[in-house]
Short mmCIF file of C-alpha atoms in Angstrom, two decimals:
data_model
loop_
_atom_site.label_atom_id
_atom_site.label_comp_id
_atom_site.label_asym_id
_atom_site.label_seq_id
_atom_site.Cartn_x
_atom_site.Cartn_y
_atom_site.Cartn_z
CA UNK A 25 68.88 -37.64 74.89
CA UNK A 26 66.36 -37.39 77.24
CA UNK A 27 64.73 -40.57 77.47
CA UNK A 28 61.43 -38.27 77.62
CA UNK A 29 62.46 -36.52 74.55
CA UNK A 30 63.07 -39.48 72.64
CA UNK A 31 59.57 -40.90 73.53
CA UNK A 32 58.16 -37.74 72.54
CA UNK A 33 59.95 -38.11 68.95
CA UNK A 34 58.54 -41.19 68.41
CA UNK A 35 55.32 -40.22 68.97
CA UNK A 36 55.68 -36.87 66.68
CA UNK A 37 57.26 -39.88 63.83
CA UNK A 38 54.50 -42.36 64.28
CA UNK A 39 51.53 -39.52 64.30
CA UNK A 40 53.59 -38.22 61.14
CA UNK A 41 53.29 -41.91 59.68
CA UNK A 42 49.99 -42.13 60.52
CA UNK A 43 48.65 -38.72 59.21
CA UNK A 44 50.29 -39.81 55.82
CA UNK A 45 48.48 -43.13 55.81
CA UNK A 46 44.75 -41.50 57.03
CA UNK A 47 45.54 -38.99 54.94
CA UNK A 48 45.98 -40.58 51.61
CA UNK A 49 43.04 -42.62 52.45
CA UNK A 50 40.76 -39.81 53.09
CA UNK A 51 42.33 -38.21 49.39
CA UNK A 52 40.86 -41.72 47.77
CA UNK A 53 37.45 -40.88 49.35
CA UNK A 54 37.02 -37.32 48.19
CA UNK A 55 38.52 -38.40 44.95
CA UNK A 56 35.49 -41.47 44.64
CA UNK A 57 37.54 -43.93 44.87
CA UNK A 58 36.56 -45.34 47.87
CA UNK A 59 33.57 -45.20 49.77
CA UNK A 60 34.11 -46.03 53.63
CA UNK A 61 30.87 -47.66 55.27
CA UNK A 62 30.25 -45.10 58.18
CA UNK A 63 29.20 -48.05 60.51
CA UNK A 64 32.51 -49.77 60.52
CA UNK A 65 34.44 -46.50 60.99
CA UNK A 66 32.57 -45.46 63.75
CA UNK A 67 32.73 -49.34 65.47
CA UNK A 68 36.93 -48.60 65.11
CA UNK A 69 36.41 -45.60 66.08
CA UNK A 70 35.09 -46.50 69.36
CA UNK A 71 37.04 -49.77 69.78
CA UNK A 72 40.13 -47.30 69.25
CA UNK A 73 38.88 -44.99 72.10
CA UNK A 74 38.45 -47.26 74.58
CA UNK A 75 42.05 -48.81 73.68
CA UNK A 76 43.14 -45.58 73.78
CA UNK A 77 41.15 -44.87 77.70
CA UNK A 78 42.64 -48.64 78.59
CA UNK A 79 46.13 -47.09 77.46
CA UNK A 80 45.46 -44.18 80.17
CA UNK A 81 44.11 -46.05 83.09
CA UNK A 82 47.17 -48.34 82.64
CA UNK A 83 49.58 -45.38 83.21
CA UNK A 84 50.63 -45.12 79.41
CA UNK A 85 52.75 -42.19 78.50
CA UNK A 86 52.79 -39.55 75.19
CA UNK A 87 52.77 -42.60 72.53
CA UNK A 88 49.02 -43.06 73.64
CA UNK A 89 48.34 -39.98 71.67
CA UNK A 90 48.63 -42.09 68.70
CA UNK A 91 45.55 -43.69 70.00
CA UNK A 92 43.56 -41.02 70.52
CA UNK A 93 44.55 -39.43 66.99
CA UNK A 94 43.81 -42.76 65.29
CA UNK A 95 40.41 -42.63 67.19
CA UNK A 96 39.32 -38.78 66.23
CA UNK A 97 40.57 -39.50 62.52
CA UNK A 98 38.10 -43.06 62.63
CA UNK A 99 35.59 -40.96 63.72
CA UNK A 100 36.04 -38.33 61.36
CA UNK A 101 36.26 -40.84 58.33
CA UNK A 102 32.96 -42.52 59.51
CA UNK A 103 31.44 -38.85 59.06
CA UNK A 104 32.88 -38.55 55.64
CA UNK A 105 31.11 -41.77 55.10
CA UNK A 106 27.81 -40.79 56.50
CA UNK A 107 28.13 -37.72 54.59
CA UNK A 108 28.60 -39.23 51.69
CA UNK A 109 26.63 -42.32 51.49
CA UNK A 110 24.68 -43.85 48.99
CA UNK A 111 23.54 -47.70 49.19
CA UNK A 112 26.19 -49.33 51.09
CA UNK A 113 24.98 -52.95 51.73
#
């Protein structure tokens, strides 16, 4: 098996696991079981974005796409938390 194809398959499996876990969390938000703190999720998204760019600047391959997807989802959850916010203090 070609090494690039193997890395792409591992990245796809990683994204699948990530989407499954975030999907469960987002589902619990919409069911009202979880209330995400928008500022915390924004910070996580920001730090994950910095991590992604650090990976890219160091020559990371296809696996860094998992970090980028995680950053986007973190910002998405921050947005949901902001829209559905109540008294969060």
